[in-house]
Coordinates of C-alpha atoms and ligand atoms in Angstrom, one line a residue:
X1 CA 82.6 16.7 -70.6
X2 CA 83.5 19.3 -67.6
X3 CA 81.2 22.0 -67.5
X4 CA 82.3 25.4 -65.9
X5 CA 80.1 28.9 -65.1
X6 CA 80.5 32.5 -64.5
X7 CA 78.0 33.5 -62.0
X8 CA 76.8 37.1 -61.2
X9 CA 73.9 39.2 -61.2
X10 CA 73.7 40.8 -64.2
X11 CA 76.2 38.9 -65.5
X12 CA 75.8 39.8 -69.5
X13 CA 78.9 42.1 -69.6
X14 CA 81.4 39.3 -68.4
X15 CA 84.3 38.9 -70.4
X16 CA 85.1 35.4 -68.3
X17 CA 82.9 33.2 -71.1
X18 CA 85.5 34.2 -74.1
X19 CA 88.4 33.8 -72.3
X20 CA 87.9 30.6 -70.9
X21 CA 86.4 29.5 -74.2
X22 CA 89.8 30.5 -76.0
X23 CA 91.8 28.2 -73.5
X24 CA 89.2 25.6 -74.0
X25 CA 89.4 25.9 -77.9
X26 CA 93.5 26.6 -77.6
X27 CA 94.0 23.7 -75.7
X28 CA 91.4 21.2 -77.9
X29 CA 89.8 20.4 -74.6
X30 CA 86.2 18.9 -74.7
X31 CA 84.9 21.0 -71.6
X32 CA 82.3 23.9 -71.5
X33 CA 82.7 27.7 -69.8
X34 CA 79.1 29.4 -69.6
X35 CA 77.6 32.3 -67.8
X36 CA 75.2 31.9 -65.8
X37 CA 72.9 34.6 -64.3
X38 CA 71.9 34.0 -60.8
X39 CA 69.8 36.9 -58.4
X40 CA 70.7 37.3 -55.4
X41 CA 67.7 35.5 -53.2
X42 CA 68.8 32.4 -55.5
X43 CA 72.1 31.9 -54.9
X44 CA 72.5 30.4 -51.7
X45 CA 70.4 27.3 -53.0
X46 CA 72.5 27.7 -56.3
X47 CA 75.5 27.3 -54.0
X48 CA 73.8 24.2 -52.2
X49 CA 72.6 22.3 -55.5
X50 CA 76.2 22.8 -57.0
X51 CA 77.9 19.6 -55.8
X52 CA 75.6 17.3 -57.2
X53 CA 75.1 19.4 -60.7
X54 CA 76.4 18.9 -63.9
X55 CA 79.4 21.5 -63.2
X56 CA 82.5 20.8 -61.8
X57 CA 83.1 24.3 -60.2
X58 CA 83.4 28.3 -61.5
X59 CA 83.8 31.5 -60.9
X60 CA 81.4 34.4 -58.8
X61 CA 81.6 37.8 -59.5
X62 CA 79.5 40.8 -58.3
X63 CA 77.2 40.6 -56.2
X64 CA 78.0 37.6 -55.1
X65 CA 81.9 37.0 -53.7
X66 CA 81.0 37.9 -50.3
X67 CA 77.7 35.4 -50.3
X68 CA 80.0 32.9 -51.6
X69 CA 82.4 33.5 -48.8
X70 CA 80.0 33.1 -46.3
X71 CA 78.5 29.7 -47.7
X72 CA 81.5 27.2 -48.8
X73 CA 82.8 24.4 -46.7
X74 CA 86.3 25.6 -47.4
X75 CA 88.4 28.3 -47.8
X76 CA 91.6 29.4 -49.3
X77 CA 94.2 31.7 -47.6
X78 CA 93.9 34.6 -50.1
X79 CA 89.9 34.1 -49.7
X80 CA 90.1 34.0 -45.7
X81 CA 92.2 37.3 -46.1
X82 CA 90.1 39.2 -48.2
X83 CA 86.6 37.9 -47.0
X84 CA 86.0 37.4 -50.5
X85 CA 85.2 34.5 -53.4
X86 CA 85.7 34.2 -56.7
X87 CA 86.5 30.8 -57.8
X88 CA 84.9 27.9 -56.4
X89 CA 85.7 24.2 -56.7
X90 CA 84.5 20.7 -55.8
X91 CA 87.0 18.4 -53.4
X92 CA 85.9 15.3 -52.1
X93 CA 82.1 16.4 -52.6
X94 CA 82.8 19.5 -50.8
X95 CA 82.5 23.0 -52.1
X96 CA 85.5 25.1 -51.7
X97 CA 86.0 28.5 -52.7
X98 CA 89.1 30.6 -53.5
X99 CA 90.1 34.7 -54.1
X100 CA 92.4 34.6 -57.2
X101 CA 92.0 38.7 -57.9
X102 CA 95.4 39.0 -55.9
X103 CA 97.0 36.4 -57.6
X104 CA 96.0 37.8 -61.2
X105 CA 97.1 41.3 -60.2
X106 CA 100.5 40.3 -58.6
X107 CA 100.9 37.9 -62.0
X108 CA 100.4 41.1 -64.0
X109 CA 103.3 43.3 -62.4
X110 CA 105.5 40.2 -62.1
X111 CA 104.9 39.7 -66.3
X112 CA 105.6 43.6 -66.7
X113 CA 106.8 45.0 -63.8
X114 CA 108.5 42.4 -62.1
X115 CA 110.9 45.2 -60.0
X116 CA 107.6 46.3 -58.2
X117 CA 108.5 43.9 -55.2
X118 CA 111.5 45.9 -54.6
X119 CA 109.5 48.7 -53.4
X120 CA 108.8 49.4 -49.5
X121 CA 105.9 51.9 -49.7
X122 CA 102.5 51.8 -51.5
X123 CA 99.1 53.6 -51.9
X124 CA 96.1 52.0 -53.2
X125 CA 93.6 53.9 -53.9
X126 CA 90.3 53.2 -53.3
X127 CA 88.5 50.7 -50.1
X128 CA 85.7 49.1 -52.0
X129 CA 85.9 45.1 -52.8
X130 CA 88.6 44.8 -55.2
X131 CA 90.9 46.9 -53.3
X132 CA 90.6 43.7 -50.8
X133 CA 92.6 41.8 -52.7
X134 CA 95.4 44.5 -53.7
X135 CA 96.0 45.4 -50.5
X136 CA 96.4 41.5 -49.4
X137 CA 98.6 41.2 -53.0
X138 CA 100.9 44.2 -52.4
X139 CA 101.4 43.1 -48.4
X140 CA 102.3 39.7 -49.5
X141 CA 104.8 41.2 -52.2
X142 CA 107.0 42.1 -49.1
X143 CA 106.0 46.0 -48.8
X144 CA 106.2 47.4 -45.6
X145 CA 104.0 50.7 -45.8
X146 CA 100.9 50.3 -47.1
X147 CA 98.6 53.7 -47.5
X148 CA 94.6 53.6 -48.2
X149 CA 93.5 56.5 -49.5
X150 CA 89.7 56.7 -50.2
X151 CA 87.1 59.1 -50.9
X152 CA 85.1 57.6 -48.1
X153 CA 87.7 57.8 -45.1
X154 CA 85.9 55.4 -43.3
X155 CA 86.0 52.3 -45.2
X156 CA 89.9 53.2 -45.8
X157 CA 90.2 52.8 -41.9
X158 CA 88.1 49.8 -41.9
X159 CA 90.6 48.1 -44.3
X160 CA 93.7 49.2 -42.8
X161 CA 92.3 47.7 -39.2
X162 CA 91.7 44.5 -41.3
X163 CA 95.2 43.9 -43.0
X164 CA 97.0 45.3 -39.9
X165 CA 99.5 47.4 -38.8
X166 CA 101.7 48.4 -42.0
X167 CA 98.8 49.9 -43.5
X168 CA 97.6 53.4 -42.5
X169 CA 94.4 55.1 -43.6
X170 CA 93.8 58.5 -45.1
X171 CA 91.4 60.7 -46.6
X172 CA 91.8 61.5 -50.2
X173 CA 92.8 65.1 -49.7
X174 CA 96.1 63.3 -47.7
X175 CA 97.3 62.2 -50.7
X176 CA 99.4 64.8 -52.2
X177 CA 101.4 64.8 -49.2
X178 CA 101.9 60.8 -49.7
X179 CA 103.4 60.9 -53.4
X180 CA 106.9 62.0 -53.0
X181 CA 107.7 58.8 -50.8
X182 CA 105.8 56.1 -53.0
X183 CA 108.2 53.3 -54.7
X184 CA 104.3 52.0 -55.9
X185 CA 100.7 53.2 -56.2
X186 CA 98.1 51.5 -57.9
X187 CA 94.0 52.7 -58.4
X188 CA 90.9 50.9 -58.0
X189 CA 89.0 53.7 -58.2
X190 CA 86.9 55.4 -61.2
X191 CA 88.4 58.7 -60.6
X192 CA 88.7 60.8 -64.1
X193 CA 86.6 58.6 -65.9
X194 CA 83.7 60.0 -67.6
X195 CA 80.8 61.3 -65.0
X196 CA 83.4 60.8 -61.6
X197 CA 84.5 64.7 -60.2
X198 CA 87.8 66.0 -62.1
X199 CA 88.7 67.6 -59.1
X200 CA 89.8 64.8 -57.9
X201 CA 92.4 63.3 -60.5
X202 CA 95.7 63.2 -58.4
X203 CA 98.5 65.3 -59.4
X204 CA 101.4 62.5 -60.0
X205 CA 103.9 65.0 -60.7
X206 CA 105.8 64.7 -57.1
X207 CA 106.2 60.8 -57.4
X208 CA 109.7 59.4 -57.8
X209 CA 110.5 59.0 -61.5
X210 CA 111.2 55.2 -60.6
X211 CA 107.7 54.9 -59.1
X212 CA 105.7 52.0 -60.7
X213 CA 102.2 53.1 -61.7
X214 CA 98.9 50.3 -62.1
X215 CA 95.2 50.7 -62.3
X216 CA 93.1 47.8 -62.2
X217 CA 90.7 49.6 -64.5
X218 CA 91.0 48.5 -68.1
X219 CA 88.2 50.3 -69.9
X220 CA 89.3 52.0 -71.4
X221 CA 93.0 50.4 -71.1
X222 CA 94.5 53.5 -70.7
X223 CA 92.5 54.9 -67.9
X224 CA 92.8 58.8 -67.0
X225 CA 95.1 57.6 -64.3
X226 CA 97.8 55.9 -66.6
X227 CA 97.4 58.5 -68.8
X228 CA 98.8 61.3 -66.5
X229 CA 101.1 58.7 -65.4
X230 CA 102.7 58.4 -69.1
X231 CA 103.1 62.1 -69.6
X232 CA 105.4 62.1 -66.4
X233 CA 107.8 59.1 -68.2
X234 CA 106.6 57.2 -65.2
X235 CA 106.0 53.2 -65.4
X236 CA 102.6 52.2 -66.0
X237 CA 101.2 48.6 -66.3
X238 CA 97.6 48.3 -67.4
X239 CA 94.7 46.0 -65.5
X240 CA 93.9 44.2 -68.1
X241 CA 96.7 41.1 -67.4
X242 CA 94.8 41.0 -63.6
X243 CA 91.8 39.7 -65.4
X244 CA 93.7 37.4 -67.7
X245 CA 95.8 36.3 -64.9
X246 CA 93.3 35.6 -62.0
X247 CA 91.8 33.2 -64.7
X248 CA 94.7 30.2 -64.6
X249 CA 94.2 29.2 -61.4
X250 CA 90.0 27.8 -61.8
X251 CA 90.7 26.8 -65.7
X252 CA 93.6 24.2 -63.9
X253 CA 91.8 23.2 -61.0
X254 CA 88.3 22.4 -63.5
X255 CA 90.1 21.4 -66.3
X256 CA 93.3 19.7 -65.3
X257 CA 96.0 21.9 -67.4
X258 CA 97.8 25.1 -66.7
X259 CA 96.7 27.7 -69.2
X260 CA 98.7 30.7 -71.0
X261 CA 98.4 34.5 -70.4
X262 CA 99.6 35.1 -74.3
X263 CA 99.8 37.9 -76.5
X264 CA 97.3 36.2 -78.4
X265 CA 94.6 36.0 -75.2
X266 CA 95.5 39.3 -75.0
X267 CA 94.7 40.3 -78.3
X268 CA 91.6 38.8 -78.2
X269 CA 90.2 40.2 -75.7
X270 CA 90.8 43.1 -76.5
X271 CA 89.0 42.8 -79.4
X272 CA 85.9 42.5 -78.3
X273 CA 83.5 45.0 -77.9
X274 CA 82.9 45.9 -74.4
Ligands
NAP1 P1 83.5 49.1 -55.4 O1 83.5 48.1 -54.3 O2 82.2 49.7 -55.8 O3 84.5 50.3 -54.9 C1 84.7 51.5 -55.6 C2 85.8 52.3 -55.0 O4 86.0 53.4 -55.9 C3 85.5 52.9 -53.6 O5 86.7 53.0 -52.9 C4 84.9 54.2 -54.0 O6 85.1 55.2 -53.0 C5 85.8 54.6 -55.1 N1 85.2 55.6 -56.0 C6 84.1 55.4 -56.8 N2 83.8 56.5 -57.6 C7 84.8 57.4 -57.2 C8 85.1 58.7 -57.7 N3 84.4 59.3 -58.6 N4 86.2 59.3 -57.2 C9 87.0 58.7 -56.2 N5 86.7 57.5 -55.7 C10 85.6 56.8 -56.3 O7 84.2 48.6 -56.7 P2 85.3 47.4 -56.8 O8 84.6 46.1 -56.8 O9 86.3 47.7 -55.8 O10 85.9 47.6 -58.3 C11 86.6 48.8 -58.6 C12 87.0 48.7 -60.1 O11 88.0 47.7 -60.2 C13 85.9 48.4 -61.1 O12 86.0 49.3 -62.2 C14 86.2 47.0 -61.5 O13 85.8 46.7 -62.9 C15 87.7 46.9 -61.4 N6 88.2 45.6 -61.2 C16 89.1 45.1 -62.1 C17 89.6 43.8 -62.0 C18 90.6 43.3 -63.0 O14 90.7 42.1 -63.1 N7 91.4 44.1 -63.6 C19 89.2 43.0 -60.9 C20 88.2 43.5 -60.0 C21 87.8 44.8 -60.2 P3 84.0 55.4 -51.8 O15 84.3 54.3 -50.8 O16 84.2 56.7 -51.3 O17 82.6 55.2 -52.4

């Protein structure tokens, strides 16, 4: 039986376990998906005692993608690109590790937005990890301007030196100016959720009315920033598909079969209590 793991620490809120346990179930496959709570001083030697364990690979989430960067023998080009790990894998007795948070977001416009890669100019909002991988995602869909806009200005321009020269930097006050050129904006930030400064909630009101709208928060699914979005009549696409989509490519490579985003997956997970 293949065994799989979501590691983290804490890792008690991960909503990896279900969904890979309704492929497993869907599918009839005899294989196992399980958390697995790992602190921080551990995982290095978790990460060394992995290719002669009982699993055949899984996924890392916080705190550990970086650590898990830094100690595979192998790495993908998304992973390389956004300094980053989330899936890891065994080849040949070697541990590799993959980043398949751009691939799960880019899946999740392409289901319901698939016209986003017409668009030339983008803001992403937000310069912490998982705006890594949308700024690799949204380069890679073909756009040509890509704006960083973050609280902390600093780890905006530390971003935009990383992914190059069609991405600019700028502070969040620089955003109003930015809006009436944007074909595409998406936010990884918490801004307008409970406890985060209201002052702060971007006035969408001068984006294009063809502009395509994302968060990659989904809890709630309609975040504040959708929401504003939707009383404009803008196009809004929530982050929940991200999560369901950055899951296919570890369930293949551990389990041998291409699995389903479905309404039903979907459904499911939504279901369950957060
Ligand atoms: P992170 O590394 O902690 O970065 C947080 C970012 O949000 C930083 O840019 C931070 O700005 C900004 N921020 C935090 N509070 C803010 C506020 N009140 N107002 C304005 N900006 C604020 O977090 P992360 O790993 O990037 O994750 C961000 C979110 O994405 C989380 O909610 C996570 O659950 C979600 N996510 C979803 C998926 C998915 O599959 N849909 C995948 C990954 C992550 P400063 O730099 O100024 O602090």
């Amino acid at each position: 039986m293949k065994k799989a793991f979501v590691t983290g620490w804490p890792i008690k809120h991960s909503k990896s376990p279900m969904l890979h346990g309704f492929w497993l179930k869907q599918y009839g496959i005899k294989g196992s998906y399980e958390a697995k709570g790992v602190e921080p001083e551990n995982f290095e030697q978790f990460l060394k005692d992995l290719p002669t364990s009982e699993f055949v690979g899984g996924n890392v989430t916080i705190p550990h993608k970086e650590a898990a960067f830094a100690n595979v023998d192998q790495l993908d080009e998304a992973a390389k690109a956004i300094g980053a790990v989330n899936t890891l894998w065994l080849e040949d007795g070697k541990l590799c590790g993959g980043n398949t948070d751009a691939y799960g977001f880019s899946a999740n416009m392409d289901q319901f937005a698939p016209e986003w890669r017409e668009g030339k100019k983008a803001i992403v909002l937000g310069a912490g990890g998982a705006a890594r991988a949308i700024i690799y995602a949204v380069l890679e869909a073909g756009f040509k301007e890509v704006h960083i806009v973050n609280r902390t200005l600093e780890r905006a321009e530390n971003l935009a030196t990383l992914f190059g020269a069609n991405c600019k930097a700028h502070p969040w006050d620089g955003l109003q100016d930015l809006l009436s050129q944007t074909d595409f904006i998406v936010n990884t930030t918490s801004i307008g959720m409970a406890g985060s400064d209201a002052s702060m909630m971007p006035d969408l009101s001068t984006l294009p009315k063809s502009a395509i709208v994302t968060d990659i928060v989904y809890t709630p699914l309609e975040t504040p920033f959708l929401k504003s979005a939707n009383a404009l009549g803008l196009k809004t696409v929530d982050g929940l598909g991200m999560l369901l989509h950055q899951a296919v490519p570890g369930f293949e490579k551990w389990f041998g079969l291409r699995p389903e985003v479905t309404d039903e997956l979907r459904d499911y997970i939504l279901g369950l209590s957060s």
